[in-house]
PDB file of C-alpha atoms in Angstrom:
ATOM      1  CA  UNK A  23     -15.652  70.132  13.461  1.00 60.00           C
ATOM      2  CA  UNK A  24     -13.447  73.306  13.945  1.00 74.00           C
ATOM      3  CA  UNK A  25     -15.169  76.563  13.320  1.00 72.00           C
ATOM      4  CA  UNK A  26     -13.168  79.815  13.270  1.00 79.00           C
ATOM      5  CA  UNK A  27     -14.942  83.478  12.351  1.00 79.00           C
ATOM      6  CA  UNK A  28     -15.747  84.033   9.152  1.00 79.00           C
ATOM      7  CA  UNK A  29     -14.617  86.903   7.022  1.00 85.00           C
ATOM      8  CA  UNK A  30     -17.362  89.245   6.445  1.00 85.00           C
ATOM      9  CA  UNK A  31     -17.038  92.395   4.010  1.00 89.00           C
ATOM     10  CA  UNK A  32     -19.006  95.661   5.298  1.00 92.00           C
ATOM     11  CA  UNK A  33     -21.505  94.759   3.046  1.00 94.00           C
ATOM     12  CA  UNK A  34     -22.292  91.495   4.929  1.00 89.00           C
ATOM     13  CA  UNK A  35     -21.666  92.730   8.726  1.00 88.00           C
ATOM     14  CA  UNK A  36     -24.684  95.465   7.617  1.00 92.00           C
ATOM     15  CA  UNK A  37     -26.718  93.442   6.311  1.00 91.00           C
ATOM     16  CA  UNK A  38     -26.117  91.006   9.911  1.00 88.00           C
ATOM     17  CA  UNK A  39     -27.035  94.157  12.371  1.00 91.00           C
ATOM     18  CA  UNK A  40     -30.041  94.531  10.323  1.00 94.00           C
ATOM     19  CA  UNK A  41     -31.271  91.115  10.680  1.00 93.00           C
ATOM     20  CA  UNK A  42     -30.072  91.110  13.771  1.00 93.00           C
ATOM     21  CA  UNK A  43     -32.070  94.050  15.063  1.00 95.00           C
ATOM     22  CA  UNK A  44     -35.301  92.808  12.924  1.00 95.00           C
ATOM     23  CA  UNK A  45     -34.721  88.995  14.924  1.00 95.00           C
ATOM     24  CA  UNK A  46     -34.329  91.176  18.324  1.00 95.00           C
ATOM     25  CA  UNK A  47     -37.506  93.425  17.980  1.00 96.00           C
ATOM     26  CA  UNK A  48     -39.538  90.184  16.621  1.00 96.00           C
ATOM     27  CA  UNK A  49     -38.339  88.144  19.936  1.00 95.00           C
ATOM     28  CA  UNK A  50     -38.294  90.756  21.740  1.00 96.00           C
ATOM     29  CA  UNK A  51     -34.869  90.686  23.651  1.00 95.00           C
ATOM     30  CA  UNK A  52     -31.559  91.695  22.901  1.00 93.00           C
ATOM     31  CA  UNK A  53     -30.270  88.707  19.992  1.00 90.00           C
ATOM     32  CA  UNK A  54     -26.722  88.823  19.056  1.00 88.00           C
ATOM     33  CA  UNK A  55     -25.382  86.805  15.251  1.00 83.00           C
ATOM     34  CA  UNK A  56     -22.618  85.301  14.970  1.00 82.00           C
ATOM     35  CA  UNK A  57     -20.699  84.189  11.682  1.00 77.00           C
ATOM     36  CA  UNK A  58     -18.382  80.946  12.185  1.00 78.00           C
ATOM     37  CA  UNK A  59     -17.340  79.300   8.822  1.00 73.00           C
ATOM     38  CA  UNK A  60     -16.082  75.744   8.666  1.00 74.00           C
ATOM     39  CA  UNK A  61     -13.032  74.512   8.826  1.00 69.00           C
ATOM     40  CA  UNK A  62     -11.717  71.635   7.976  1.00 68.00           C
ATOM     41  CA  UNK A  63     -10.845  69.009  10.712  1.00 68.00           C
ATOM     42  CA  UNK A  64      -7.268  67.791  11.639  1.00 62.00           C
ATOM     43  CA  UNK A  65      -6.894  63.959  10.644  1.00 53.00           C
ATOM     44  CA  UNK A  66      -6.408  63.421  14.409  1.00 52.00           C
ATOM     45  CA  UNK A  67      -9.065  64.546  15.328  1.00 51.00           C
ATOM     46  CA  UNK A  68     -11.387  63.018  13.278  1.00 49.00           C
ATOM     47  CA  UNK A  69      -9.395  59.598  14.161  1.00 52.00           C
ATOM     48  CA  UNK A  70     -10.469  60.439  17.981  1.00 52.00           C
ATOM     49  CA  UNK A  71     -14.060  60.941  17.220  1.00 51.00           C
ATOM     50  CA  UNK A  72     -14.435  58.028  15.313  1.00 52.00           C
ATOM     51  CA  UNK A  73     -12.728  55.505  18.003  1.00 53.00           C
ATOM     52  CA  UNK A  74     -15.956  57.608  20.053  1.00 50.00           C
ATOM     53  CA  UNK A  75     -18.424  56.509  17.813  1.00 46.00           C
TER      54      UNK A  75
END
């Protein structure tokens, strides 16, 4: 599976920062959220991963 950074609007970023702050306060330590979006596997990668199963 491949992941690339997600394309986020300013509103999404604001929401993630609020969630990040809330989770950090709840956990008692600094947390950083990273947003990724799933990308389709290359057919070659899929062949290689199936061979290793």
